[in-house]
Every structure is written in structure tokens, then in C-alpha cells.
Amino acid sequence: MCDAHSWQQWYQMSMLPHISDRIVELYDALGTAIEQQGATCWSSGKCCNFNAHGHLLYVTGLEIAWYCHQLQSTAVTVDLKAACPFQIDGLCSTHAIRPLGCRVYFCQAGTADWQQDLYEQFQKQLVQLHEDQAIPYAYMEWRYGLAQALPLRPLT
Ligand code: SF4
């Protein structure tokens, strides 16, 4: 469990334009790399229904803070045993701001190798961003991170 001070730091840093821009650039570059693989999302909803499909999503504290800051609403209940609270009718309701792990995961057969390579490549860039900007690094399961971060979201 990360303490309130860590979340405050991630929130503050994720709102700085030069850091937010780096996150967006990283996501955009990942999107381009995925397009080149020709993967197709079949909207099965499996990727976001974690326990049911034996798939967990891990995310950095900085990404969670950035994501929560972009959210229009924080009136969200996080159930640690259920699907992602942002999955609605099988689809992601926050597609444009979803974290790295969501972007790279496809349930399509034959995608595992390039997914792993891309994930490692872009996760390394995310680690580098933390190092460059002296941001504390923590990596955690998505719902646990959301449950901690959402109540601490600063008022804007
Ligand atoms: S943020 Fe969107 S893509 Fe990621 S787990 Fe939640 S619903 Fe799925």
C-alpha cells in the first residue's frame, strides 16, 4: 500500500505539463507501434474482466495519478474482485486515457510475443521518465491502485 504522501507526489508530478506531455507521447508512440502489428480488438471485454480471465493489470503510481486527474468523474466504486470499474457494456469508457498495460494487451491468438516485447520496451521508457524527473517509482495492481488514489484526488 502506498502512503498518501506518495500519491500526492504522483498527482503533483503527473499534472506538470512536461511530464504529462511525456506520458502522452509515450502512449502515442505505443499506439503507432501496435498499429504496425496489425492487431485487432474484438471487444470481447476479457482484458478488463481480470479475475474471470486470469489476467491482471499492473500500472505505475504515476500513470494512475495521471489517469485519475484526466477523469471527468471520480464517482466510481472500485471492487477489488470485479472487472475494471471503467468497463461499461464490455467496452472501455476511458479509452483515450487508459494506461500502458491496457493499450498493449490483446486477447487475439498469436499476439503474445510482440505484446511482451512492446510492453518491456515501453515500460522501460516509463521507468526512464521516473529516473529523469526524480519521480518515486511503484508498480501495482490496477484496482488496488485506483482504490487508494481516487479518494486522494486533488480538487482542481
Ligand atoms: S481502463 Fe479501460 S482498458 Fe483499462 S482495464 Fe479499465 S476498462 Fe479496460
mmCIF file of C-alpha atoms and ligand atoms in Angstrom:
data_model
loop_
_atom_site.group_PDB
_atom_site.id
_atom_site.type_symbol
_atom_site.label_atom_id
_atom_site.label_comp_id
_atom_site.label_asym_id
_atom_site.label_seq_id
_atom_site.Cartn_x
_atom_site.Cartn_y
_atom_site.Cartn_z
ATOM 1 C CA MET A 1 0.000 0.000 0.000
ATOM 2 C CA CYS A 2 1.381 3.395 -0.965
ATOM 3 C CA ASP A 3 1.059 6.225 1.530
ATOM 4 C CA ALA A 4 -0.850 9.475 0.989
ATOM 5 C CA HIS A 5 2.404 11.395 0.513
ATOM 6 C CA SER A 6 3.382 9.184 -2.419
ATOM 7 C CA TRP A 7 0.005 9.747 -4.072
ATOM 8 C CA GLN A 8 0.277 13.496 -3.540
ATOM 9 C CA GLN A 9 3.680 13.439 -5.229
ATOM 10 C CA TRP A 10 2.384 11.429 -8.182
ATOM 11 C CA TYR A 11 -0.615 13.690 -8.563
ATOM 12 C CA GLN A 12 1.519 16.842 -8.463
ATOM 13 C CA MET A 13 4.085 15.483 -10.892
ATOM 14 C CA SER A 14 1.593 13.982 -13.320
ATOM 15 C CA MET A 15 -0.040 17.420 -13.664
ATOM 16 C CA LEU A 16 3.212 19.151 -14.661
ATOM 17 C CA PRO A 17 2.942 19.833 -18.400
ATOM 18 C CA HIS A 18 6.382 18.472 -19.304
ATOM 19 C CA ILE A 19 5.648 15.187 -17.509
ATOM 20 C CA SER A 20 2.077 14.880 -18.756
ATOM 21 C CA ASP A 21 3.364 15.520 -22.301
ATOM 22 C CA ARG A 22 5.922 12.718 -21.944
ATOM 23 C CA ILE A 23 3.196 10.300 -20.850
ATOM 24 C CA VAL A 24 1.000 11.261 -23.817
ATOM 25 C CA GLU A 25 3.955 10.964 -26.225
ATOM 26 C CA LEU A 26 4.774 7.525 -24.846
ATOM 27 C CA TYR A 27 1.159 6.351 -25.282
ATOM 28 C CA ASP A 28 1.038 7.788 -28.809
ATOM 29 C CA ALA A 29 4.277 6.047 -29.780
ATOM 30 C CA LEU A 30 2.972 2.795 -28.346
ATOM 31 C CA GLY A 31 -0.225 3.225 -30.372
ATOM 32 C CA THR A 32 1.823 3.621 -33.553
ATOM 33 C CA ALA A 33 3.905 0.541 -32.732
ATOM 34 C CA ILE A 34 0.743 -1.507 -32.105
ATOM 35 C CA GLU A 35 -0.837 -0.332 -35.361
ATOM 36 C CA GLN A 36 2.209 -1.648 -37.182
ATOM 37 C CA GLN A 37 1.479 -5.091 -35.731
ATOM 38 C CA GLY A 38 -1.985 -5.053 -37.280
ATOM 39 C CA ALA A 39 -3.698 -6.254 -34.106
ATOM 40 C CA THR A 40 -7.481 -6.137 -33.926
ATOM 41 C CA CYS A 41 -9.554 -5.648 -30.785
ATOM 42 C CA TRP A 42 -12.651 -7.847 -30.929
ATOM 43 C CA SER A 43 -14.248 -6.043 -27.976
ATOM 44 C CA SER A 44 -14.601 -9.293 -26.061
ATOM 45 C CA GLY A 45 -14.144 -7.383 -22.798
ATOM 46 C CA LYS A 46 -11.887 -10.170 -21.494
ATOM 47 C CA CYS A 47 -8.891 -7.895 -20.954
ATOM 48 C CA CYS A 48 -10.705 -5.797 -18.342
ATOM 49 C CA ASN A 49 -12.547 -8.604 -16.548
ATOM 50 C CA PHE A 50 -9.477 -9.627 -14.633
ATOM 51 C CA ASN A 51 -10.377 -12.429 -12.247
ATOM 52 C CA ALA A 52 -12.731 -14.100 -14.698
ATOM 53 C CA HIS A 53 -9.978 -14.416 -17.283
ATOM 54 C CA GLY A 54 -6.897 -14.899 -15.099
ATOM 55 C CA HIS A 55 -5.350 -11.663 -16.292
ATOM 56 C CA LEU A 56 -4.178 -8.868 -14.003
ATOM 57 C CA LEU A 57 -3.217 -5.352 -14.960
ATOM 58 C CA TYR A 58 -0.176 -3.713 -13.350
ATOM 59 C CA VAL A 59 0.368 0.003 -13.543
ATOM 60 C CA THR A 60 2.712 2.609 -12.066
ATOM 61 C CA GLY A 61 1.547 5.062 -9.412
ATOM 62 C CA LEU A 62 2.382 7.947 -11.760
ATOM 63 C CA GLU A 63 0.141 6.545 -14.508
ATOM 64 C CA ILE A 64 -2.732 6.054 -12.094
ATOM 65 C CA ALA A 65 -2.417 9.638 -10.848
ATOM 66 C CA TRP A 66 -2.283 10.940 -14.436
ATOM 67 C CA TYR A 67 -5.321 8.863 -15.370
ATOM 68 C CA CYS A 68 -7.348 9.939 -12.305
ATOM 69 C CA HIS A 69 -6.510 13.545 -12.997
ATOM 70 C CA GLN A 70 -7.947 13.247 -16.539
ATOM 71 C CA LEU A 71 -11.157 11.587 -15.376
ATOM 72 C CA GLN A 72 -14.305 13.647 -15.725
ATOM 73 C CA SER A 73 -15.885 11.968 -12.721
ATOM 74 C CA THR A 74 -14.478 10.240 -9.682
ATOM 75 C CA ALA A 75 -17.832 8.898 -8.518
ATOM 76 C CA VAL A 76 -16.523 5.396 -9.066
ATOM 77 C CA THR A 77 -16.713 2.361 -6.834
ATOM 78 C CA VAL A 78 -13.728 0.055 -7.101
ATOM 79 C CA ASP A 79 -14.470 -3.588 -6.345
ATOM 80 C CA LEU A 80 -11.186 -5.436 -5.893
ATOM 81 C CA LYS A 81 -12.783 -8.697 -7.032
ATOM 82 C CA ALA A 82 -14.675 -7.386 -10.042
ATOM 83 C CA ALA A 83 -13.854 -6.142 -13.519
ATOM 84 C CA CYS A 84 -12.311 -2.726 -14.056
ATOM 85 C CA PRO A 85 -14.880 -0.122 -12.916
ATOM 86 C CA PHE A 86 -14.390 1.742 -16.175
ATOM 87 C CA GLN A 87 -15.545 -1.148 -18.328
ATOM 88 C CA ILE A 88 -19.126 -0.439 -19.365
ATOM 89 C CA ASP A 89 -21.120 -2.883 -21.501
ATOM 90 C CA GLY A 90 -17.890 -4.716 -22.276
ATOM 91 C CA LEU A 91 -16.083 -1.620 -23.518
ATOM 92 C CA CYS A 92 -13.577 0.793 -22.001
ATOM 93 C CA SER A 93 -15.295 4.068 -21.106
ATOM 94 C CA THR A 94 -11.912 5.815 -20.763
ATOM 95 C CA HIS A 95 -10.269 4.549 -23.926
ATOM 96 C CA ALA A 96 -8.298 7.738 -24.666
ATOM 97 C CA ILE A 97 -6.579 7.835 -21.268
ATOM 98 C CA ARG A 98 -6.158 4.130 -20.489
ATOM 99 C CA PRO A 99 -2.755 3.103 -19.118
ATOM 100 C CA LEU A 100 0.101 1.388 -20.911
ATOM 101 C CA GLY A 101 -0.860 -2.144 -19.889
ATOM 102 C CA CYS A 102 -4.382 -1.720 -21.300
ATOM 103 C CA ARG A 103 -3.053 -0.396 -24.587
ATOM 104 C CA VAL A 104 -0.674 -3.241 -25.243
ATOM 105 C CA TYR A 105 -2.887 -6.171 -24.271
ATOM 106 C CA PHE A 106 -4.809 -8.065 -26.963
ATOM 107 C CA CYS A 107 -6.501 -11.415 -26.367
ATOM 108 C CA GLN A 108 -6.091 -12.370 -30.032
ATOM 109 C CA ALA A 109 -4.090 -15.593 -30.533
ATOM 110 C CA GLY A 110 -0.541 -15.104 -31.839
ATOM 111 C CA THR A 111 -0.006 -11.678 -30.305
ATOM 112 C CA ALA A 112 1.769 -12.717 -27.108
ATOM 113 C CA ASP A 113 5.344 -12.376 -28.384
ATOM 114 C CA TRP A 114 5.158 -8.864 -29.743
ATOM 115 C CA GLN A 115 2.992 -7.771 -26.811
ATOM 116 C CA GLN A 116 5.681 -8.826 -24.374
ATOM 117 C CA ASP A 117 8.398 -7.096 -26.412
ATOM 118 C CA LEU A 118 6.439 -3.869 -26.736
ATOM 119 C CA TYR A 119 5.431 -3.940 -23.108
ATOM 120 C CA GLU A 120 9.034 -4.268 -21.960
ATOM 121 C CA GLN A 121 10.217 -1.594 -24.379
ATOM 122 C CA PHE A 122 7.637 0.981 -23.319
ATOM 123 C CA GLN A 123 7.681 0.096 -19.641
ATOM 124 C CA LYS A 124 11.425 0.769 -19.761
ATOM 125 C CA GLN A 125 10.673 4.233 -21.162
ATOM 126 C CA LEU A 126 8.239 4.822 -18.344
ATOM 127 C CA VAL A 127 10.900 3.826 -15.809
ATOM 128 C CA GLN A 128 13.298 6.210 -17.573
ATOM 129 C CA LEU A 129 10.771 9.040 -17.204
ATOM 130 C CA HIS A 130 10.709 8.408 -13.446
ATOM 131 C CA GLU A 131 14.511 8.453 -13.315
ATOM 132 C CA ASP A 132 14.842 11.590 -15.450
ATOM 133 C CA GLN A 133 12.362 13.527 -13.342
ATOM 134 C CA ALA A 134 13.245 12.026 -9.922
ATOM 135 C CA ILE A 135 9.739 10.602 -9.537
ATOM 136 C CA PRO A 136 9.288 7.804 -6.964
ATOM 137 C CA TYR A 137 8.532 4.539 -8.761
ATOM 138 C CA ALA A 138 5.930 1.989 -7.677
ATOM 139 C CA TYR A 139 4.176 -0.692 -9.672
ATOM 140 C CA MET A 140 0.851 -2.071 -8.504
ATOM 141 C CA GLU A 141 -2.316 -3.908 -9.451
ATOM 142 C CA TRP A 142 -4.730 -1.520 -11.159
ATOM 143 C CA ARG A 143 -7.790 -1.821 -8.918
ATOM 144 C CA TYR A 144 -5.748 -1.630 -5.699
ATOM 145 C CA GLY A 145 -4.015 1.482 -7.000
ATOM 146 C CA LEU A 146 -7.293 3.090 -8.070
ATOM 147 C CA ALA A 147 -8.889 2.352 -4.706
ATOM 148 C CA GLN A 148 -6.028 4.202 -2.991
ATOM 149 C CA ALA A 149 -5.685 7.044 -5.485
ATOM 150 C CA LEU A 150 -9.265 8.096 -6.186
ATOM 151 C CA PRO A 151 -10.118 9.310 -2.652
ATOM 152 C CA LEU A 152 -6.902 11.369 -2.631
ATOM 153 C CA ARG A 153 -7.503 13.063 -5.964
ATOM 154 C CA PRO A 154 -6.759 16.789 -5.576
ATOM 155 C CA LEU A 155 -9.512 19.285 -6.298
ATOM 156 C CA THR A 156 -8.768 21.279 -9.433
HETATM 157 S S1 SF4 B 1 -9.054 1.384 -18.135
HETATM 158 FE FE1 SF4 B 1 -10.297 0.670 -19.845
HETATM 159 S S2 SF4 B 1 -8.974 -0.766 -20.992
HETATM 160 FE FE2 SF4 B 1 -8.057 -0.480 -18.956
HETATM 161 S S3 SF4 B 1 -8.851 -2.151 -17.688
HETATM 162 FE FE3 SF4 B 1 -10.235 -0.381 -17.401
HETATM 163 S S4 SF4 B 1 -11.881 -0.650 -18.911
HETATM 164 FE FE4 SF4 B 1 -10.175 -1.980 -19.512
#
